[in-house]
């Protein structure tokens, strides 16, 4: 178990509160003026990832206090417990060892003293052999991943991001929503004879996934007969008996252990659809990238530690400056599902108000995470980022290597990414606006009425993350970077990052409402509003 940590009772907290009033309000440009060497000590390069964190409302005093906060929370002890297989998922009495899924034979990952790598490697080998078979035998033209949440978002995001590496693989589709339109739209595009369905569910009980899997099975049986089902279905789950009961042959079932959280699971069999798309070599490169980030995180001192620094900046903004959200802006169309993936990873992990000691926390916890691929977002919500009344710190993620055959597009894309970071920080003063307007011949009346609207106060923080290429290795590193950032923030915020009790109530109530609707339960009591909605749908 991770020790409870009471952020507001720490010595660093008082310092940070004071600093928030001074440094937190200073314009970042002043920091650049006062410290010519700022960029030198506020950037990091780890393998193919360059992170510039100089455009933040921090100076040496703030960073020193933030590092002290991390020390008080015993961040290194936390890492030792995580990698050591301690049951830090305390409410479920489980270890948290997704790092083992990208481990190598000599890595010493243990759960309750038992080494896990032999099993992990055997499953990886079987799963990759199966995926390569799907790719090379040529009968499968379409793979449909049926799953939701962590059994969907990670594989979907990675498969999209590695579009180029998957160009010679089968087409991969994702069905998650219990809205039948999702399944219908995919079934309309595929031929049952050349389709493989992969049912992915850690529990193999999730309502949405089971409904979609049953419907897909019926659709296939209708077209090809029930005897065809075993050949067209594979399954991934910790609940192997349930997958067998569904009708998937044991040879096509890939199990994993409960010490892998759903939202951290793409590295193992949950990534089967990724492997079918890109092949075993690229999948292994994805794992190697993540492992490189694991080693960086576990082995680097605070001032060189990318996930720790990013986590501390997030805590500074959320707790000390009161900024409620964190924006993720990938300047890569192929990463357009990255914000959605990160929403689950971060918000399902750290969106909690009860601390590790079972008491409600008195400080803020995880921010709202949101975002969109650039430049699309620029033409939608950046207005608010630049001139809204609340500051929203952003991560801009860009890729140096062109992402398509259209090289000049890439230059435009990157120019926009860099320009946004500059605009967010520098803004535009009233004097600059007036000069510009006078130069373009504006009348003094027009200037007086319009100039205030054209002023950008700036001082809006951003981290610039530049990948050398959007390949499997760099992507693996990027995802693991965010996983560890989430871990560090959860440690500081004193929450249990690896459970998700907050999603259970809605699931249970939906079951009740459904059985009421279908007439098998008439005893449920609801508030007047809920009852009226149910009645409306019943047509009464
Ligand atoms: O409802 C939330 C959740 O439990 C997620 O944590 C999980 O990723 C998702 O549902 C799907 O669960 P499963 O993989 O068991 O179907």
JSON list of N, CA and C in Angstrom, two decimals, residues 419-479:
[
{"chain": "A", "resi": 419, "resn": "UNK", "atom": "N", "xyz": [3.77, 28.23, -33.17]},
{"chain": "A", "resi": 419, "resn": "UNK", "atom": "CA", "xyz": [3.14, 29.57, -33.05]},
{"chain": "A", "resi": 419, "resn": "UNK", "atom": "C", "xyz": [2.15, 29.62, -31.90]},
{"chain": "A", "resi": 420, "resn": "UNK", "atom": "N", "xyz": [1.41, 28.54, -31.71]},
{"chain": "A", "resi": 420, "resn": "UNK", "atom": "CA", "xyz": [0.42, 28.53, -30.63]},
{"chain": "A", "resi": 420, "resn": "UNK", "atom": "C", "xyz": [1.09, 28.65, -29.27]},
{"chain": "A", "resi": 421, "resn": "UNK", "atom": "N", "xyz": [2.19, 27.92, -29.11]},
{"chain": "A", "resi": 421, "resn": "UNK", "atom": "CA", "xyz": [2.91, 27.99, -27.82]},
{"chain": "A", "resi": 421, "resn": "UNK", "atom": "C", "xyz": [3.42, 29.41, -27.59]},
{"chain": "A", "resi": 422, "resn": "UNK", "atom": "N", "xyz": [3.92, 30.02, -28.67]},
{"chain": "A", "resi": 422, "resn": "UNK", "atom": "CA", "xyz": [4.44, 31.39, -28.56]},
{"chain": "A", "resi": 422, "resn": "UNK", "atom": "C", "xyz": [3.31, 32.36, -28.25]},
{"chain": "A", "resi": 423, "resn": "UNK", "atom": "N", "xyz": [2.19, 32.21, -28.95]},
{"chain": "A", "resi": 423, "resn": "UNK", "atom": "CA", "xyz": [1.06, 33.13, -28.74]},
{"chain": "A", "resi": 423, "resn": "UNK", "atom": "C", "xyz": [0.51, 32.99, -27.33]},
{"chain": "A", "resi": 424, "resn": "UNK", "atom": "N", "xyz": [0.39, 31.75, -26.87]},
{"chain": "A", "resi": 424, "resn": "UNK", "atom": "CA", "xyz": [-0.15, 31.53, -25.52]},
{"chain": "A", "resi": 424, "resn": "UNK", "atom": "C", "xyz": [0.72, 32.23, -24.47]},
{"chain": "A", "resi": 425, "resn": "UNK", "atom": "N", "xyz": [2.01, 32.15, -24.66]},
{"chain": "A", "resi": 425, "resn": "UNK", "atom": "CA", "xyz": [2.90, 32.76, -23.66]},
{"chain": "A", "resi": 425, "resn": "UNK", "atom": "C", "xyz": [3.03, 34.27, -23.86]},
{"chain": "A", "resi": 426, "resn": "UNK", "atom": "N", "xyz": [3.31, 34.69, -25.08]},
{"chain": "A", "resi": 426, "resn": "UNK", "atom": "CA", "xyz": [3.68, 36.10, -25.29]},
{"chain": "A", "resi": 426, "resn": "UNK", "atom": "C", "xyz": [2.46, 37.01, -25.34]},
{"chain": "A", "resi": 427, "resn": "UNK", "atom": "N", "xyz": [1.36, 36.50, -25.88]},
{"chain": "A", "resi": 427, "resn": "UNK", "atom": "CA", "xyz": [0.19, 37.34, -26.02]},
{"chain": "A", "resi": 427, "resn": "UNK", "atom": "C", "xyz": [0.47, 38.54, -26.91]},
{"chain": "A", "resi": 428, "resn": "UNK", "atom": "N", "xyz": [-0.35, 39.56, -26.78]},
{"chain": "A", "resi": 428, "resn": "UNK", "atom": "CA", "xyz": [-0.17, 40.77, -27.59]},
{"chain": "A", "resi": 428, "resn": "UNK", "atom": "C", "xyz": [-0.67, 41.95, -26.76]},
{"chain": "A", "resi": 429, "resn": "UNK", "atom": "N", "xyz": [0.20, 42.94, -26.57]},
{"chain": "A", "resi": 429, "resn": "UNK", "atom": "CA", "xyz": [-0.16, 44.04, -25.67]},
{"chain": "A", "resi": 429, "resn": "UNK", "atom": "C", "xyz": [-1.07, 45.05, -26.37]},
{"chain": "A", "resi": 430, "resn": "UNK", "atom": "N", "xyz": [-1.66, 45.91, -25.56]},
{"chain": "A", "resi": 430, "resn": "UNK", "atom": "CA", "xyz": [-2.51, 46.98, -26.11]},
{"chain": "A", "resi": 430, "resn": "UNK", "atom": "C", "xyz": [-1.68, 47.87, -27.05]},
{"chain": "A", "resi": 431, "resn": "UNK", "atom": "N", "xyz": [-0.45, 48.18, -26.64]},
{"chain": "A", "resi": 431, "resn": "UNK", "atom": "CA", "xyz": [0.39, 49.05, -27.46]},
{"chain": "A", "resi": 431, "resn": "UNK", "atom": "C", "xyz": [0.65, 48.40, -28.83]},
{"chain": "A", "resi": 432, "resn": "UNK", "atom": "N", "xyz": [0.93, 47.11, -28.82]},
{"chain": "A", "resi": 432, "resn": "UNK", "atom": "CA", "xyz": [1.17, 46.41, -30.11]},
{"chain": "A", "resi": 432, "resn": "UNK", "atom": "C", "xyz": [-0.08, 46.45, -30.98]},
{"chain": "A", "resi": 433, "resn": "UNK", "atom": "N", "xyz": [-1.22, 46.22, -30.35]},
{"chain": "A", "resi": 433, "resn": "UNK", "atom": "CA", "xyz": [-2.48, 46.21, -31.10]},
{"chain": "A", "resi": 433, "resn": "UNK", "atom": "C", "xyz": [-2.72, 47.59, -31.72]},
{"chain": "A", "resi": 434, "resn": "UNK", "atom": "N", "xyz": [-2.52, 48.63, -30.90]},
{"chain": "A", "resi": 434, "resn": "UNK", "atom": "CA", "xyz": [-2.80, 49.99, -31.40]},
{"chain": "A", "resi": 434, "resn": "UNK", "atom": "C", "xyz": [-1.86, 50.33, -32.56]},
{"chain": "A", "resi": 435, "resn": "UNK", "atom": "N", "xyz": [-0.59, 49.98, -32.40]},
{"chain": "A", "resi": 435, "resn": "UNK", "atom": "CA", "xyz": [0.37, 50.28, -33.47]},
{"chain": "A", "resi": 435, "resn": "UNK", "atom": "C", "xyz": [-0.04, 49.58, -34.76]},
{"chain": "A", "resi": 436, "resn": "UNK", "atom": "N", "xyz": [-0.40, 48.33, -34.62]},
{"chain": "A", "resi": 436, "resn": "UNK", "atom": "CA", "xyz": [-0.80, 47.54, -35.80]},
{"chain": "A", "resi": 436, "resn": "UNK", "atom": "C", "xyz": [-2.03, 48.16, -36.46]},
{"chain": "A", "resi": 437, "resn": "UNK", "atom": "N", "xyz": [-2.98, 48.56, -35.63]},
{"chain": "A", "resi": 437, "resn": "UNK", "atom": "CA", "xyz": [-4.22, 49.12, -36.21]},
{"chain": "A", "resi": 437, "resn": "UNK", "atom": "C", "xyz": [-3.96, 50.47, -36.88]},
{"chain": "A", "resi": 438, "resn": "UNK", "atom": "N", "xyz": [-3.12, 51.30, -36.22]},
{"chain": "A", "resi": 438, "resn": "UNK", "atom": "CA", "xyz": [-2.82, 52.61, -36.84]},
{"chain": "A", "resi": 438, "resn": "UNK", "atom": "C", "xyz": [-2.10, 52.41, -38.17]},
{"chain": "A", "resi": 439, "resn": "UNK", "atom": "N", "xyz": [-1.15, 51.44, -38.18]},
{"chain": "A", "resi": 439, "resn": "UNK", "atom": "CA", "xyz": [-0.42, 51.17, -39.42]},
{"chain": "A", "resi": 439, "resn": "UNK", "atom": "C", "xyz": [-1.36, 50.74, -40.54]},
{"chain": "A", "resi": 440, "resn": "UNK", "atom": "N", "xyz": [-2.45, 50.08, -40.17]},
{"chain": "A", "resi": 440, "resn": "UNK", "atom": "CA", "xyz": [-3.35, 49.64, -41.24]},
{"chain": "A", "resi": 440, "resn": "UNK", "atom": "C", "xyz": [-4.46, 50.66, -41.49]},
{"chain": "A", "resi": 441, "resn": "UNK", "atom": "N", "xyz": [-4.28, 51.87, -40.93]},
{"chain": "A", "resi": 441, "resn": "UNK", "atom": "CA", "xyz": [-5.16, 52.98, -41.27]},
{"chain": "A", "resi": 441, "resn": "UNK", "atom": "C", "xyz": [-6.44, 53.07, -40.47]},
{"chain": "A", "resi": 442, "resn": "UNK", "atom": "N", "xyz": [-6.52, 52.40, -39.31]},
{"chain": "A", "resi": 442, "resn": "UNK", "atom": "CA", "xyz": [-7.77, 52.46, -38.52]},
{"chain": "A", "resi": 442, "resn": "UNK", "atom": "C", "xyz": [-7.97, 53.87, -37.94]},
{"chain": "A", "resi": 443, "resn": "UNK", "atom": "N", "xyz": [-9.23, 54.29, -37.88]},
{"chain": "A", "resi": 443, "resn": "UNK", "atom": "CA", "xyz": [-9.54, 55.59, -37.27]},
{"chain": "A", "resi": 443, "resn": "UNK", "atom": "C", "xyz": [-9.38, 55.46, -35.76]},
{"chain": "A", "resi": 444, "resn": "UNK", "atom": "N", "xyz": [-9.21, 56.61, -35.08]},
{"chain": "A", "resi": 444, "resn": "UNK", "atom": "CA", "xyz": [-9.04, 56.56, -33.60]},
{"chain": "A", "resi": 444, "resn": "UNK", "atom": "C", "xyz": [-10.30, 56.01, -32.93]},
{"chain": "A", "resi": 445, "resn": "UNK", "atom": "N", "xyz": [-11.48, 56.33, -33.49]},
{"chain": "A", "resi": 445, "resn": "UNK", "atom": "CA", "xyz": [-12.74, 55.82, -32.91]},
{"chain": "A", "resi": 445, "resn": "UNK", "atom": "C", "xyz": [-12.79, 54.29, -33.00]},
{"chain": "A", "resi": 446, "resn": "UNK", "atom": "N", "xyz": [-12.49, 53.82, -34.19]},
{"chain": "A", "resi": 446, "resn": "UNK", "atom": "CA", "xyz": [-12.51, 52.37, -34.43]},
{"chain": "A", "resi": 446, "resn": "UNK", "atom": "C", "xyz": [-11.50, 51.68, -33.49]},
{"chain": "A", "resi": 447, "resn": "UNK", "atom": "N", "xyz": [-10.34, 52.30, -33.40]},
{"chain": "A", "resi": 447, "resn": "UNK", "atom": "CA", "xyz": [-9.28, 51.75, -32.55]},
{"chain": "A", "resi": 447, "resn": "UNK", "atom": "C", "xyz": [-9.75, 51.64, -31.10]},
{"chain": "A", "resi": 448, "resn": "UNK", "atom": "N", "xyz": [-10.38, 52.70, -30.61]},
{"chain": "A", "resi": 448, "resn": "UNK", "atom": "CA", "xyz": [-10.80, 52.70, -29.19]},
{"chain": "A", "resi": 448, "resn": "UNK", "atom": "C", "xyz": [-11.83, 51.60, -28.93]},
{"chain": "A", "resi": 449, "resn": "UNK", "atom": "N", "xyz": [-12.70, 51.38, -29.91]},
{"chain": "A", "resi": 449, "resn": "UNK", "atom": "CA", "xyz": [-13.74, 50.38, -29.63]},
{"chain": "A", "resi": 449, "resn": "UNK", "atom": "C", "xyz": [-13.27, 48.95, -29.87]},
{"chain": "A", "resi": 450, "resn": "UNK", "atom": "N", "xyz": [-12.35, 48.75, -30.81]},
{"chain": "A", "resi": 450, "resn": "UNK", "atom": "CA", "xyz": [-11.98, 47.37, -31.15]},
{"chain": "A", "resi": 450, "resn": "UNK", "atom": "C", "xyz": [-10.70, 46.89, -30.46]},
{"chain": "A", "resi": 451, "resn": "UNK", "atom": "N", "xyz": [-9.78, 47.82, -30.21]},
{"chain": "A", "resi": 451, "resn": "UNK", "atom": "CA", "xyz": [-8.46, 47.41, -29.68]},
{"chain": "A", "resi": 451, "resn": "UNK", "atom": "C", "xyz": [-8.55, 46.51, -28.44]},
{"chain": "A", "resi": 452, "resn": "UNK", "atom": "N", "xyz": [-9.41, 46.81, -27.45]},
{"chain": "A", "resi": 452, "resn": "UNK", "atom": "CA", "xyz": [-9.42, 45.94, -26.25]},
{"chain": "A", "resi": 452, "resn": "UNK", "atom": "C", "xyz": [-9.71, 44.49, -26.58]},
{"chain": "A", "resi": 453, "resn": "UNK", "atom": "N", "xyz": [-10.50, 44.25, -27.61]},
{"chain": "A", "resi": 453, "resn": "UNK", "atom": "CA", "xyz": [-10.86, 42.87, -27.97]},
{"chain": "A", "resi": 453, "resn": "UNK", "atom": "C", "xyz": [-9.72, 42.13, -28.65]},
{"chain": "A", "resi": 454, "resn": "UNK", "atom": "N", "xyz": [-8.74, 42.92, -29.14]},
{"chain": "A", "resi": 454, "resn": "UNK", "atom": "CA", "xyz": [-7.64, 42.28, -29.88]},
{"chain": "A", "resi": 454, "resn": "UNK", "atom": "C", "xyz": [-6.40, 42.06, -29.01]},
{"chain": "A", "resi": 455, "resn": "UNK", "atom": "N", "xyz": [-6.53, 42.43, -27.74]},
{"chain": "A", "resi": 455, "resn": "UNK", "atom": "CA", "xyz": [-5.40, 42.25, -26.83]},
{"chain": "A", "resi": 455, "resn": "UNK", "atom": "C", "xyz": [-5.40, 40.81, -26.30]},
{"chain": "A", "resi": 456, "resn": "UNK", "atom": "N", "xyz": [-4.23, 40.20, -26.27]},
{"chain": "A", "resi": 456, "resn": "UNK", "atom": "CA", "xyz": [-4.06, 38.87, -25.67]},
{"chain": "A", "resi": 456, "resn": "UNK", "atom": "C", "xyz": [-3.18, 39.07, -24.44]},
{"chain": "A", "resi": 457, "resn": "UNK", "atom": "N", "xyz": [-3.68, 38.69, -23.28]},
{"chain": "A", "resi": 457, "resn": "UNK", "atom": "CA", "xyz": [-2.84, 38.92, -22.09]},
{"chain": "A", "resi": 457, "resn": "UNK", "atom": "C", "xyz": [-1.65, 37.95, -22.05]},
{"chain": "A", "resi": 458, "resn": "UNK", "atom": "N", "xyz": [-1.73, 36.84, -22.74]},
{"chain": "A", "resi": 458, "resn": "UNK", "atom": "CA", "xyz": [-0.62, 35.88, -22.75]},
{"chain": "A", "resi": 458, "resn": "UNK", "atom": "C", "xyz": [-0.45, 35.24, -21.38]},
{"chain": "A", "resi": 459, "resn": "UNK", "atom": "N", "xyz": [0.78, 34.81, -21.10]},
{"chain": "A", "resi": 459, "resn": "UNK", "atom": "CA", "xyz": [1.11, 34.17, -19.81]},
{"chain": "A", "resi": 459, "resn": "UNK", "atom": "C", "xyz": [0.32, 32.87, -19.61]},
{"chain": "A", "resi": 460, "resn": "UNK", "atom": "N", "xyz": [0.02, 32.20, -20.69]},
{"chain": "A", "resi": 460, "resn": "UNK", "atom": "CA", "xyz": [-0.75, 30.95, -20.62]},
{"chain": "A", "resi": 460, "resn": "UNK", "atom": "C", "xyz": [0.24, 29.80, -20.87]},
{"chain": "A", "resi": 461, "resn": "UNK", "atom": "N", "xyz": [0.34, 28.92, -19.90]},
{"chain": "A", "resi": 461, "resn": "UNK", "atom": "CA", "xyz": [1.42, 27.92, -19.93]},
{"chain": "A", "resi": 461, "resn": "UNK", "atom": "C", "xyz": [1.26, 26.80, -20.94]},
{"chain": "A", "resi": 462, "resn": "UNK", "atom": "N", "xyz": [2.38, 26.33, -21.44]},
{"chain": "A", "resi": 462, "resn": "UNK", "atom": "CA", "xyz": [2.34, 25.15, -22.32]},
{"chain": "A", "resi": 462, "resn": "UNK", "atom": "C", "xyz": [3.63, 24.36, -22.19]},
{"chain": "A", "resi": 463, "resn": "UNK", "atom": "N", "xyz": [3.51, 23.06, -22.37]},
{"chain": "A", "resi": 463, "resn": "UNK", "atom": "CA", "xyz": [4.68, 22.19, -22.50]},
{"chain": "A", "resi": 463, "resn": "UNK", "atom": "C", "xyz": [4.73, 21.78, -23.96]},
{"chain": "A", "resi": 464, "resn": "UNK", "atom": "N", "xyz": [5.90, 21.84, -24.55]},
{"chain": "A", "resi": 464, "resn": "UNK", "atom": "CA", "xyz": [6.04, 21.42, -25.94]},
{"chain": "A", "resi": 464, "resn": "UNK", "atom": "C", "xyz": [6.75, 20.08, -25.98]},
{"chain": "A", "resi": 465, "resn": "UNK", "atom": "N", "xyz": [6.04, 19.07, -26.47]},
{"chain": "A", "resi": 465, "resn": "UNK", "atom": "CA", "xyz": [6.62, 17.73, -26.55]},
{"chain": "A", "resi": 465, "resn": "UNK", "atom": "C", "xyz": [6.86, 17.41, -28.02]},
{"chain": "A", "resi": 466, "resn": "UNK", "atom": "N", "xyz": [8.12, 17.26, -28.37]},
{"chain": "A", "resi": 466, "resn": "UNK", "atom": "CA", "xyz": [8.45, 16.99, -29.78]},
{"chain": "A", "resi": 466, "resn": "UNK", "atom": "C", "xyz": [9.00, 15.57, -29.91]},
{"chain": "A", "resi": 467, "resn": "UNK", "atom": "N", "xyz": [8.31, 14.75, -30.71]},
{"chain": "A", "resi": 467, "resn": "UNK", "atom": "CA", "xyz": [8.80, 13.40, -30.99]},
{"chain": "A", "resi": 467, "resn": "UNK", "atom": "C", "xyz": [9.60, 13.45, -32.29]},
{"chain": "A", "resi": 468, "resn": "UNK", "atom": "N", "xyz": [10.70, 12.68, -32.37]},
{"chain": "A", "resi": 468, "resn": "UNK", "atom": "CA", "xyz": [11.41, 12.73, -33.66]},
{"chain": "A", "resi": 468, "resn": "UNK", "atom": "C", "xyz": [10.60, 12.09, -34.76]},
{"chain": "A", "resi": 469, "resn": "UNK", "atom": "N", "xyz": [9.82, 11.06, -34.45]},
{"chain": "A", "resi": 469, "resn": "UNK", "atom": "CA", "xyz": [8.97, 10.44, -35.47]},
{"chain": "A", "resi": 469, "resn": "UNK", "atom": "C", "xyz": [7.77, 9.84, -34.76]},
{"chain": "A", "resi": 470, "resn": "UNK", "atom": "N", "xyz": [6.69, 9.63, -35.51]},
{"chain": "A", "resi": 470, "resn": "UNK", "atom": "CA", "xyz": [5.55, 8.95, -34.89]},
{"chain": "A", "resi": 470, "resn": "UNK", "atom": "C", "xyz": [5.65, 7.47, -35.26]},
{"chain": "A", "resi": 471, "resn": "UNK", "atom": "N", "xyz": [6.64, 6.82, -34.64]},
{"chain": "A", "resi": 471, "resn": "UNK", "atom": "CA", "xyz": [6.78, 5.38, -34.87]},
{"chain": "A", "resi": 471, "resn": "UNK", "atom": "C", "xyz": [6.43, 4.65, -33.59]},
{"chain": "A", "resi": 472, "resn": "UNK", "atom": "N", "xyz": [6.46, 3.31, -33.67]},
{"chain": "A", "resi": 472, "resn": "UNK", "atom": "CA", "xyz": [5.99, 2.52, -32.53]},
{"chain": "A", "resi": 472, "resn": "UNK", "atom": "C", "xyz": [6.82, 2.79, -31.28]},
{"chain": "A", "resi": 473, "resn": "UNK", "atom": "N", "xyz": [8.12, 2.92, -31.45]},
{"chain": "A", "resi": 473, "resn": "UNK", "atom": "CA", "xyz": [8.99, 3.13, -30.28]},
{"chain": "A", "resi": 473, "resn": "UNK", "atom": "C", "xyz": [8.66, 4.45, -29.58]},
{"chain": "A", "resi": 474, "resn": "UNK", "atom": "N", "xyz": [8.59, 5.53, -30.35]},
{"chain": "A", "resi": 474, "resn": "UNK", "atom": "CA", "xyz": [8.31, 6.86, -29.74]},
{"chain": "A", "resi": 474, "resn": "UNK", "atom": "C", "xyz": [6.93, 6.88, -29.12]},
{"chain": "A", "resi": 475, "resn": "UNK", "atom": "N", "xyz": [5.97, 6.24, -29.80]},
{"chain": "A", "resi": 475, "resn": "UNK", "atom": "CA", "xyz": [4.61, 6.23, -29.25]},
{"chain": "A", "resi": 475, "resn": "UNK", "atom": "C", "xyz": [4.57, 5.49, -27.92]},
{"chain": "A", "resi": 476, "resn": "UNK", "atom": "N", "xyz": [5.27, 4.35, -27.86]},
{"chain": "A", "resi": 476, "resn": "UNK", "atom": "CA", "xyz": [5.34, 3.61, -26.61]},
{"chain": "A", "resi": 476, "resn": "UNK", "atom": "C", "xyz": [5.89, 4.48, -25.49]},
{"chain": "A", "resi": 477, "resn": "UNK", "atom": "N", "xyz": [6.93, 5.24, -25.82]},
{"chain": "A", "resi": 477, "resn": "UNK", "atom": "CA", "xyz": [7.52, 6.13, -24.80]},
{"chain": "A", "resi": 477, "resn": "UNK", "atom": "C", "xyz": [6.53, 7.20, -24.36]},
{"chain": "A", "resi": 478, "resn": "UNK", "atom": "N", "xyz": [5.84, 7.76, -25.33]},
{"chain": "A", "resi": 478, "resn": "UNK", "atom": "CA", "xyz": [4.90, 8.85, -25.03]},
{"chain": "A", "resi": 478, "resn": "UNK", "atom": "C", "xyz": [3.79, 8.37, -24.10]},
{"chain": "A", "resi": 479, "resn": "UNK", "atom": "N", "xyz": [3.23, 7.20, -24.42]},
{"chain": "A", "resi": 479, "resn": "UNK", "atom": "CA", "xyz": [2.12, 6.68, -23.60]},
{"chain": "A", "resi": 479, "resn": "UNK", "atom": "C", "xyz": [2.62, 6.39, -22.18]}
]
